[in-house]
mmCIF file of C-alpha atoms in Angstrom:
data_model
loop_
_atom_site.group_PDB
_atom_site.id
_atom_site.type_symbol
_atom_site.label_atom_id
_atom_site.label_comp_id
_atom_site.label_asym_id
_atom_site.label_seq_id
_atom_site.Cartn_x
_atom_site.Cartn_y
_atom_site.Cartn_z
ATOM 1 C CA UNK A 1 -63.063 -130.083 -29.899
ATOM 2 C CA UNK A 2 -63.603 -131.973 -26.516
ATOM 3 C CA UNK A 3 -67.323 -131.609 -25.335
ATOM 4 C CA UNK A 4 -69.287 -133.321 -22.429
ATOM 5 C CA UNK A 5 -73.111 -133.380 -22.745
ATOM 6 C CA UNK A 6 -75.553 -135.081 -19.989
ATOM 7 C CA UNK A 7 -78.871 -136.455 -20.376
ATOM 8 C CA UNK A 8 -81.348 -137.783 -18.534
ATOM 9 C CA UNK A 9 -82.505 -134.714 -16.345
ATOM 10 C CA UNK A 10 -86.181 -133.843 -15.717
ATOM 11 C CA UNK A 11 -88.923 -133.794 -13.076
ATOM 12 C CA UNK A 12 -89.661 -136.376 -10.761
ATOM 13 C CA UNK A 13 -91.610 -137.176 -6.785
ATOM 14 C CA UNK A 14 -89.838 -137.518 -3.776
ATOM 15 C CA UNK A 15 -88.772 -141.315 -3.405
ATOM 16 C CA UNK A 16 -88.059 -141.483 -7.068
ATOM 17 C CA UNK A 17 -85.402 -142.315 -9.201
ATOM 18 C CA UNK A 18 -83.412 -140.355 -12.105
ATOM 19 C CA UNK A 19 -80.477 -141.762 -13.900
ATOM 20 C CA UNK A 20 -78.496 -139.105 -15.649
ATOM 21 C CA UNK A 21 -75.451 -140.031 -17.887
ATOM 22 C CA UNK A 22 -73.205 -137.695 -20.018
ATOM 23 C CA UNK A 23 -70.613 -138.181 -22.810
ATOM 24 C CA UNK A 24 -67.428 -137.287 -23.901
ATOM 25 C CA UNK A 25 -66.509 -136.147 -27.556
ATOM 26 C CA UNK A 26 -64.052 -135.503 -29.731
ATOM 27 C CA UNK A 27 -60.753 -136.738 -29.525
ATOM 28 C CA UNK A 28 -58.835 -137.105 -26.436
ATOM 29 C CA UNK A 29 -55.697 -139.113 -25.041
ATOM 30 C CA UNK A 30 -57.153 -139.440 -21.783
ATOM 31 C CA UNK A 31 -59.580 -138.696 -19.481
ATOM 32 C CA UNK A 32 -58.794 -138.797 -15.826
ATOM 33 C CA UNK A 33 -61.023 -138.146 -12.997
ATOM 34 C CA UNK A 34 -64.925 -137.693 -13.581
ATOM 35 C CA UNK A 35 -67.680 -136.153 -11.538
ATOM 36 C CA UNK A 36 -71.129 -134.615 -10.653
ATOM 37 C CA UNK A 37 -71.330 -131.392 -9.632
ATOM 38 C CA UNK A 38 -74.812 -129.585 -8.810
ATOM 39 C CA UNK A 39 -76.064 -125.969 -8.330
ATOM 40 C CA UNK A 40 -78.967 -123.984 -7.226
ATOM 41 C CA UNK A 41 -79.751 -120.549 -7.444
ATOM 42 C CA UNK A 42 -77.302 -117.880 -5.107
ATOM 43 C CA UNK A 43 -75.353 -121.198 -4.226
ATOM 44 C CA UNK A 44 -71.934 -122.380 -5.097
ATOM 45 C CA UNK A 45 -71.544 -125.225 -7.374
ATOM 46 C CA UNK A 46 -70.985 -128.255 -4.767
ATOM 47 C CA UNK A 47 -69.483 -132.201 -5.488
ATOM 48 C CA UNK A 48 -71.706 -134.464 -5.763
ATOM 49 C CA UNK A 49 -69.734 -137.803 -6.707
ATOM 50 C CA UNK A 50 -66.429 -138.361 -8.442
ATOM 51 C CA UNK A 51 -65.198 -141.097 -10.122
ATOM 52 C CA UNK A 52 -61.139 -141.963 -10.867
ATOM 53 C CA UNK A 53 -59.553 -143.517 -13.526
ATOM 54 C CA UNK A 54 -59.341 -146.786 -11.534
ATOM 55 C CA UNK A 55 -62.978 -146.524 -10.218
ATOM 56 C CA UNK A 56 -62.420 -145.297 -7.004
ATOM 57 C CA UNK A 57 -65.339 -143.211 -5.865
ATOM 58 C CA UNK A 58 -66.174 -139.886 -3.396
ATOM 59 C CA UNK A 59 -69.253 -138.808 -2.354
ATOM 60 C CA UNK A 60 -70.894 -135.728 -0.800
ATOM 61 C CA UNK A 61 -72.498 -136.836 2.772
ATOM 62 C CA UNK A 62 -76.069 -135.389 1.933
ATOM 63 C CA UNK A 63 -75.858 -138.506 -1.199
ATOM 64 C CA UNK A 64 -73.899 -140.952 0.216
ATOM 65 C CA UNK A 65 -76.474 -144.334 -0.016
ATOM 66 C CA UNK A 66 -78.543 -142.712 -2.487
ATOM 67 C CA UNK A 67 -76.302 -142.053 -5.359
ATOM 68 C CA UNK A 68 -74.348 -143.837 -7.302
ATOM 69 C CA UNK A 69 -71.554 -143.197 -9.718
ATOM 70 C CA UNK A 70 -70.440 -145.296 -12.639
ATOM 71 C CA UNK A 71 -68.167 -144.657 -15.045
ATOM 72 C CA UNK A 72 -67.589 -146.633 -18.711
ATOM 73 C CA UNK A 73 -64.414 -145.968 -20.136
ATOM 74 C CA UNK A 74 -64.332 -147.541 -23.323
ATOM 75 C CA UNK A 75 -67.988 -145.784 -24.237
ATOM 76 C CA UNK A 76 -66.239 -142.007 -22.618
ATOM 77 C CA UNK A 77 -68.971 -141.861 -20.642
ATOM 78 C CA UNK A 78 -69.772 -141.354 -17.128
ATOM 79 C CA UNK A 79 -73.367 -142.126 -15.152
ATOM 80 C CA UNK A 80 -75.211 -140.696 -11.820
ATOM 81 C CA UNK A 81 -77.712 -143.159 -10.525
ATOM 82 C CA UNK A 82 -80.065 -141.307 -8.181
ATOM 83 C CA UNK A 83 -82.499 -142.847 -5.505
ATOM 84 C CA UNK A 84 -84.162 -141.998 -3.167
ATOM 85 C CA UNK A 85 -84.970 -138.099 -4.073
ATOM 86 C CA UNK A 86 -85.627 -135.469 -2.101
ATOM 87 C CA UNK A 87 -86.663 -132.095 -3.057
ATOM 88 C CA UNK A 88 -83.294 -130.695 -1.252
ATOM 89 C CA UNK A 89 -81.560 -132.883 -4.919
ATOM 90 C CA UNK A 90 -83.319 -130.430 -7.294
ATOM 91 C CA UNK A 91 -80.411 -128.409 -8.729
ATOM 92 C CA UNK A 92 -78.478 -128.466 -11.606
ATOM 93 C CA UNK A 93 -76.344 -131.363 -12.782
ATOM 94 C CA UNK A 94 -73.450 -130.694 -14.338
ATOM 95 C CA UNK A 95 -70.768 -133.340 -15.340
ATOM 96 C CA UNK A 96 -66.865 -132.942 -15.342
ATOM 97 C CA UNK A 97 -63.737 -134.916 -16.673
ATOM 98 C CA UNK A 98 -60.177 -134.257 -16.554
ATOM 99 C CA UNK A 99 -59.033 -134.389 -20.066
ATOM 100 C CA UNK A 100 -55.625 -135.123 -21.659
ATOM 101 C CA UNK A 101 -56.070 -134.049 -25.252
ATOM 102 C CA UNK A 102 -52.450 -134.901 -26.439
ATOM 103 C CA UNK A 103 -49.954 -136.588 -24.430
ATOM 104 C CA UNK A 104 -47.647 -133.915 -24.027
ATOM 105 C CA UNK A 105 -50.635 -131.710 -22.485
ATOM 106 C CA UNK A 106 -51.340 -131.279 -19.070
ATOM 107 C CA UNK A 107 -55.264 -132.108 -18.104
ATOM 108 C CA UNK A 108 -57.556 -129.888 -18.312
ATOM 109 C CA UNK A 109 -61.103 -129.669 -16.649
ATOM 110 C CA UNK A 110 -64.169 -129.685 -19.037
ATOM 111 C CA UNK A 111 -67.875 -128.986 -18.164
ATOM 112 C CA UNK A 112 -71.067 -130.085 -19.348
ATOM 113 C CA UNK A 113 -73.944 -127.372 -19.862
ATOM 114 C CA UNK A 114 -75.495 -128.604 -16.829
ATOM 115 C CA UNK A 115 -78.772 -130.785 -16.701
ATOM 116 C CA UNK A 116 -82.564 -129.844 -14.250
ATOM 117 C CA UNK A 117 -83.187 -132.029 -12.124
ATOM 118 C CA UNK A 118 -86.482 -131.084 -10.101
ATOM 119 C CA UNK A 119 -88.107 -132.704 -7.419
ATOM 120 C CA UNK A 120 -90.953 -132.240 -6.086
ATOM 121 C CA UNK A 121 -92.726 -133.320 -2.717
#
């Protein structure tokens, strides 16, 4: 049974730094494109960063030179490096892959159970 769970969420100042990372288990064939995704309360879930296969990257505007996404293939793992925070970042941080769990499947998208990141001013 594919899971994703992050770590690495928690409080922090404005101006400070969070790295938050999550992992892949269980057995899968491949796994595609990765991302962040964050929520608040009566908001939709918006992108944050995503991450392809090849390690080409997106990012929202409101994180672009902030942020940064890694990704480490071998380990199934995929990393948000956060600087810079502002209390408009506290949400939260869910991760996201597109896994292949056989060959012959089509991928599927899989979500973490979401990580708080607060910050405060």
């Amino acid at each position: 049974q594919v899971q994703l769970v992050e770590s690495g969420g928690g409080s922090v100042q404005a101006g400070g730094s969070l790295t938050l990372s999550c992992t892949v288990s269980g057995s899968t064939f491949s796994i595609e494109d990765m991302g962040w995704y964050r929520q608040t309360p009566g908001k939709q879930r918006e992108l944050v960063a995503s991450i392809s296969t090849g390690g080409i990257t997106k990012y929202a505007d409101s994180t672009k030179g902030r942020f940064t996404i890694s990704r480490d293939n071998a380990k199934k793992m995929i990393y948000l490096q956060m600087n810079s925070l502002e209390p408009e970042d506290t949400a939260v941080y869910y991760c996201t892959a597109q896994i292949r769990v056989h060959f012959w499947k089509t991928p599927h998208d899989y979500w973490g159970q979401g990580t708080q990141v607060t910050v405060s001013s």
